[in-house]
């Protein structure tokens, strides 16, 4: 691992940064979530997760529940389930319908085998010790229970990575600037089955490929700006790079009629 990637890993997993800045409210997370309104095909991720729980009865815990999108959907679709949300960031839990609690994925305040389903959706890349978090998922779920995980591919939104480097290069006066930080790189869709396979005999992967098409730059720029908590990790003036990226997207839309981003995420359903 290079010094740069080690520094990025430390920043992505830093609890003070996560709780105090990145997720002290839901503005930045909501900006990242909202970009998918322009994706084709459009996946209803909370609905897809709810479908996976069709035969489940009992207790579901959403670990790293963030702003509660999945909890809210399950409350609507499955009022028979007992739901509990955990997150390390008290600020983002403020708007989530309870019960919720502040908890760490590597030390869950749950008895062994006490839940029927554990959700870990787009969050394991924030955990310093991913293997320990997977062991905790296995510990708290009943023998015949499910663990449902989601993350993004290494190839997800490559156009936005390129956009950042183009914009950063223009700001710095070089051909290409430094890469932007990647949140999911530590636990990508490509690597996730190996991590999960250490504790679960069955890991079923469903890939969710798509293309985001926008005719207004703002959803793309809001997504890019939502990484402000990691601005110090980009080795480039953050606001100036965002503004240059906006200008590039405006130019691309004027030339091509739209700006396209290819996406690849996935859901992994784990059983013993």
Short mmCIF file of C-alpha atoms in Angstrom, two decimals:
data_model
loop_
_atom_site.label_atom_id
_atom_site.label_comp_id
_atom_site.label_asym_id
_atom_site.label_seq_id
_atom_site.Cartn_x
_atom_site.Cartn_y
_atom_site.Cartn_z
CA UNK A 1 0.00 0.00 0.00
CA UNK A 2 1.32 3.45 -0.89
CA UNK A 3 1.59 6.22 1.68
CA UNK A 4 -1.20 8.05 -0.16
CA UNK A 5 -3.61 5.10 -0.13
CA UNK A 6 -2.80 4.45 3.53
CA UNK A 7 -3.63 8.08 4.32
CA UNK A 8 -6.88 7.80 2.34
CA UNK A 9 -7.81 4.59 4.18
CA UNK A 10 -7.17 6.30 7.51
CA UNK A 11 -9.34 9.25 6.47
CA UNK A 12 -12.21 7.05 5.23
CA UNK A 13 -12.27 5.19 8.56
CA UNK A 14 -11.54 8.05 10.99
CA UNK A 15 -14.38 7.99 13.50
CA UNK A 16 -14.06 11.65 14.49
CA UNK A 17 -14.27 12.70 10.84
CA UNK A 18 -17.20 10.36 10.12
CA UNK A 19 -19.27 11.34 13.17
CA UNK A 20 -18.25 14.99 13.34
CA UNK A 21 -18.19 16.01 9.70
CA UNK A 22 -19.10 13.48 6.98
CA UNK A 23 -22.26 12.21 8.70
CA UNK A 24 -23.05 14.82 11.35
CA UNK A 25 -26.25 15.41 9.34
CA UNK A 26 -27.68 13.89 6.20
CA UNK A 27 -26.93 16.66 3.66
CA UNK A 28 -23.89 15.02 2.05
CA UNK A 29 -25.26 11.47 2.17
CA UNK A 30 -28.56 12.69 0.69
CA UNK A 31 -26.62 14.40 -2.15
CA UNK A 32 -24.91 11.11 -3.00
CA UNK A 33 -28.19 9.18 -2.79
CA UNK A 34 -30.11 11.70 -4.92
CA UNK A 35 -27.86 11.31 -7.98
CA UNK A 36 -29.47 7.91 -8.63
CA UNK A 37 -32.76 9.63 -9.53
CA UNK A 38 -31.24 10.03 -13.00
CA UNK A 39 -30.07 6.42 -13.38
CA UNK A 40 -31.40 3.99 -16.00
CA UNK A 41 -32.44 1.38 -15.13
CA UNK A 42 -33.61 2.93 -11.91
CA UNK A 43 -33.19 0.57 -8.97
CA UNK A 44 -35.30 0.91 -5.86
CA UNK A 45 -32.52 -0.19 -3.51
CA UNK A 46 -34.62 -0.07 -0.30
CA UNK A 47 -37.30 -2.04 -2.15
CA UNK A 48 -34.78 -4.61 -3.38
CA UNK A 49 -33.53 -5.09 0.17
CA UNK A 50 -37.10 -5.42 1.45
CA UNK A 51 -37.72 -8.11 -1.19
CA UNK A 52 -34.75 -10.12 0.09
CA UNK A 53 -36.47 -10.17 3.49
CA UNK A 54 -39.72 -11.61 2.11
CA UNK A 55 -39.65 -14.81 4.19
CA UNK A 56 -38.06 -13.27 7.27
CA UNK A 57 -39.88 -12.89 10.56
CA UNK A 58 -38.54 -11.31 13.71
CA UNK A 59 -35.76 -8.82 14.36
CA UNK A 60 -33.80 -6.79 11.81
CA UNK A 61 -30.84 -4.56 12.67
CA UNK A 62 -29.54 -1.95 10.22
CA UNK A 63 -25.88 -1.33 11.05
CA UNK A 64 -24.59 2.00 9.79
CA UNK A 65 -28.17 3.00 9.05
CA UNK A 66 -27.25 6.59 8.14
CA UNK A 67 -30.31 8.72 7.42
CA UNK A 68 -32.64 5.74 7.73
CA UNK A 69 -33.74 5.25 4.11
CA UNK A 70 -33.85 1.46 4.53
CA UNK A 71 -35.44 1.53 7.99
CA UNK A 72 -38.17 3.87 6.77
CA UNK A 73 -38.95 1.61 3.81
CA UNK A 74 -39.07 -1.52 5.98
CA UNK A 75 -41.34 0.23 8.48
CA UNK A 76 -43.68 0.96 5.57
CA UNK A 77 -43.51 -2.43 3.80
CA UNK A 78 -42.94 -4.75 6.76
CA UNK A 79 -44.59 -3.35 9.90
CA UNK A 80 -44.46 -6.88 11.33
CA UNK A 81 -40.67 -6.73 11.71
CA UNK A 82 -38.88 -5.48 14.81
CA UNK A 83 -36.38 -2.89 13.51
CA UNK A 84 -33.32 -1.39 15.18
CA UNK A 85 -30.86 1.09 13.66
CA UNK A 86 -27.23 1.65 14.64
CA UNK A 87 -24.75 4.29 13.48
CA UNK A 88 -21.56 5.80 14.88
CA UNK A 89 -22.73 9.34 14.02
CA UNK A 90 -25.31 10.72 16.49
CA UNK A 91 -26.07 13.68 14.22
CA UNK A 92 -27.38 11.62 11.32
CA UNK A 93 -29.61 9.54 13.62
CA UNK A 94 -31.60 12.61 14.69
CA UNK A 95 -34.12 12.24 11.86
CA UNK A 96 -34.36 8.44 11.83
CA UNK A 97 -37.51 6.88 13.31
CA UNK A 98 -36.51 4.92 16.43
CA UNK A 99 -35.42 2.82 18.03
CA UNK A 100 -31.88 3.79 17.07
CA UNK A 101 -28.61 3.87 18.97
CA UNK A 102 -25.00 4.92 18.56
CA UNK A 103 -22.88 1.78 18.14
CA UNK A 104 -19.70 0.54 16.46
CA UNK A 105 -19.94 -2.22 13.85
CA UNK A 106 -16.95 -4.01 15.37
CA UNK A 107 -18.52 -4.11 18.87
CA UNK A 108 -22.26 -4.50 18.47
CA UNK A 109 -24.30 -4.29 21.68
CA UNK A 110 -26.28 -7.41 20.77
CA UNK A 111 -26.32 -10.95 22.10
CA UNK A 112 -25.07 -13.80 19.92
CA UNK A 113 -27.75 -15.09 17.53
CA UNK A 114 -30.21 -12.41 18.64
CA UNK A 115 -31.27 -11.03 15.23
CA UNK A 116 -32.79 -12.64 12.17
CA UNK A 117 -31.31 -10.22 9.65
CA UNK A 118 -28.38 -7.82 9.80
CA UNK A 119 -28.09 -5.10 7.15
CA UNK A 120 -24.73 -3.46 6.38
CA UNK A 121 -25.50 -1.25 3.41
CA UNK A 122 -22.82 0.94 1.84
CA UNK A 123 -20.93 1.22 5.12
CA UNK A 124 -18.38 -1.57 5.68
CA UNK A 125 -15.72 0.44 3.84
CA UNK A 126 -15.87 2.95 6.73
CA UNK A 127 -14.98 0.31 9.35
CA UNK A 128 -11.27 0.21 10.26
CA UNK A 129 -11.28 -3.58 10.79
CA UNK A 130 -13.61 -4.99 8.13
CA UNK A 131 -12.93 -8.61 9.07
CA UNK A 132 -13.90 -7.94 12.68
CA UNK A 133 -17.12 -6.28 11.53
CA UNK A 134 -17.95 -9.34 9.39
CA UNK A 135 -17.27 -11.57 12.42
CA UNK A 136 -19.70 -9.42 14.43
CA UNK A 137 -22.35 -9.75 11.71
CA UNK A 138 -21.93 -13.52 11.87
CA UNK A 139 -22.03 -13.51 15.68
CA UNK A 140 -25.26 -11.55 16.12
CA UNK A 141 -27.29 -13.25 13.37
CA UNK A 142 -29.18 -16.46 14.12
CA UNK A 143 -27.89 -19.67 12.50
CA UNK A 144 -30.54 -19.57 9.78
CA UNK A 145 -30.48 -15.78 9.50
CA UNK A 146 -29.43 -13.45 6.67
CA UNK A 147 -26.81 -10.77 6.32
CA UNK A 148 -27.47 -8.28 3.51
CA UNK A 149 -24.59 -6.05 2.39
CA UNK A 150 -24.19 -3.50 -0.38
CA UNK A 151 -21.25 -1.66 -1.91
CA UNK A 152 -19.94 -0.27 -5.20
CA UNK A 153 -17.58 -1.67 -7.82
CA UNK A 154 -14.05 -0.44 -8.41
CA UNK A 155 -15.41 0.65 -11.81
CA UNK A 156 -18.34 2.64 -10.40
CA UNK A 157 -18.64 6.27 -11.61
CA UNK A 158 -15.29 6.22 -13.42
CA UNK A 159 -16.36 9.34 -15.35
CA UNK A 160 -16.56 11.29 -12.09
CA UNK A 161 -13.07 10.17 -11.12
CA UNK A 162 -11.88 11.36 -14.52
CA UNK A 163 -13.80 14.63 -14.14
CA UNK A 164 -12.12 15.30 -10.80
CA UNK A 165 -8.65 14.68 -12.22
CA UNK A 166 -9.36 16.90 -15.25
CA UNK A 167 -10.65 19.70 -13.04
CA UNK A 168 -7.87 19.34 -10.49
CA UNK A 169 -5.29 19.36 -13.28
CA UNK A 170 -6.73 22.60 -14.67
CA UNK A 171 -6.62 24.19 -11.20
CA UNK A 172 -3.02 23.08 -10.63
CA UNK A 173 -1.89 23.87 -14.17
CA UNK A 174 -0.96 20.27 -14.98
CA UNK A 175 -2.44 17.72 -17.38
CA UNK A 176 -4.14 15.62 -14.70
CA UNK A 177 -4.50 16.29 -11.03
CA UNK A 178 -4.41 13.78 -8.16
CA UNK A 179 -7.16 11.19 -7.85
CA UNK A 180 -10.12 11.95 -5.63
CA UNK A 181 -10.66 9.85 -2.56
CA UNK A 182 -12.66 6.64 -3.06
CA UNK A 183 -14.94 5.62 -0.19
CA UNK A 184 -15.71 2.10 -1.39
CA UNK A 185 -12.20 1.09 -2.50
CA UNK A 186 -11.48 -0.72 0.79
CA UNK A 187 -14.56 -2.93 0.38
CA UNK A 188 -15.41 -2.98 -3.31
CA UNK A 189 -17.94 -5.23 -5.02
CA UNK A 190 -14.99 -7.19 -6.41
CA UNK A 191 -13.41 -7.76 -2.98
CA UNK A 192 -16.51 -8.07 -0.81
CA UNK A 193 -17.26 -11.79 -1.48
CA UNK A 194 -13.83 -12.79 -0.15
CA UNK A 195 -14.32 -10.79 3.06
CA UNK A 196 -17.83 -12.17 3.59
CA UNK A 197 -16.87 -15.70 2.58
CA UNK A 198 -14.61 -15.95 5.63
CA UNK A 199 -17.75 -16.24 7.81
CA UNK A 200 -20.55 -17.27 5.44
CA UNK A 201 -20.76 -20.38 3.26
CA UNK A 202 -23.11 -18.76 0.74
CA UNK A 203 -22.59 -15.26 -0.66
CA UNK A 204 -25.03 -14.43 -3.47
CA UNK A 205 -24.05 -11.33 -5.47
CA UNK A 206 -26.56 -9.28 -7.47
CA UNK A 207 -24.92 -6.63 -9.65
CA UNK A 208 -26.84 -3.42 -10.35
CA UNK A 209 -25.34 -1.77 -13.44
CA UNK A 210 -26.73 1.44 -14.86
CA UNK A 211 -26.12 4.78 -16.51
CA UNK A 212 -26.84 8.17 -14.96
CA UNK A 213 -27.81 10.79 -17.55
CA UNK A 214 -28.13 14.44 -16.51
CA UNK A 215 -28.86 17.58 -18.50
CA UNK A 216 -28.14 19.88 -15.57
CA UNK A 217 -24.71 19.83 -13.88
CA UNK A 218 -25.99 20.37 -10.34
CA UNK A 219 -26.72 16.74 -9.31
CA UNK A 220 -23.19 15.74 -10.38
CA UNK A 221 -21.59 18.71 -8.65
CA UNK A 222 -23.61 18.17 -5.45
CA UNK A 223 -22.42 14.55 -5.39
CA UNK A 224 -18.81 15.64 -5.89
CA UNK A 225 -19.09 18.38 -3.25
CA UNK A 226 -20.51 15.85 -0.76
CA UNK A 227 -16.92 14.66 -0.23
CA UNK A 228 -16.05 17.93 1.55
CA UNK A 229 -15.30 16.07 4.80
CA UNK A 230 -12.27 14.64 2.99
CA UNK A 231 -11.24 17.89 1.25
CA UNK A 232 -7.83 17.79 2.94
CA UNK A 233 -7.12 14.40 1.34
CA UNK A 234 -7.36 15.60 -2.25
CA UNK A 235 -4.09 17.57 -2.46
CA UNK A 236 -5.83 20.28 -4.47
CA UNK A 237 -7.96 23.36 -3.62
CA UNK A 238 -11.35 21.72 -3.10
CA UNK A 239 -13.74 24.57 -3.93
CA UNK A 240 -11.78 25.67 -6.98
CA UNK A 241 -11.76 22.10 -8.28
CA UNK A 242 -15.52 21.78 -7.75
CA UNK A 243 -16.12 25.01 -9.67
CA UNK A 244 -13.86 23.91 -12.53
CA UNK A 245 -15.68 20.55 -12.62
CA UNK A 246 -18.99 22.40 -12.93
CA UNK A 247 -17.66 24.35 -15.92
CA UNK A 248 -16.44 21.13 -17.59
CA UNK A 249 -19.82 19.44 -17.12
CA UNK A 250 -21.63 22.53 -18.49
CA UNK A 251 -19.36 22.39 -21.56
CA UNK A 252 -19.98 18.64 -22.01
CA UNK A 253 -23.76 19.06 -21.77
CA UNK A 254 -23.69 21.93 -24.27
CA UNK A 255 -21.66 19.81 -26.69
CA UNK A 256 -23.37 16.42 -26.23
CA UNK A 257 -26.82 17.27 -24.87
CA UNK A 258 -26.24 15.33 -21.65
CA UNK A 259 -23.55 14.13 -19.25
CA UNK A 260 -23.38 10.37 -18.63
CA UNK A 261 -21.91 8.39 -15.74
CA UNK A 262 -21.71 4.60 -15.69
CA UNK A 263 -22.56 3.00 -12.35
CA UNK A 264 -22.05 -0.43 -10.87
CA UNK A 265 -23.14 -1.33 -7.38
CA UNK A 266 -24.39 -4.55 -5.90
CA UNK A 267 -26.22 -6.38 -3.13
CA UNK A 268 -24.68 -9.40 -1.41
CA UNK A 269 -26.92 -11.80 0.52
CA UNK A 270 -25.01 -14.00 2.96
CA UNK A 271 -26.06 -17.25 4.62
CA UNK A 272 -24.15 -19.78 6.65
#
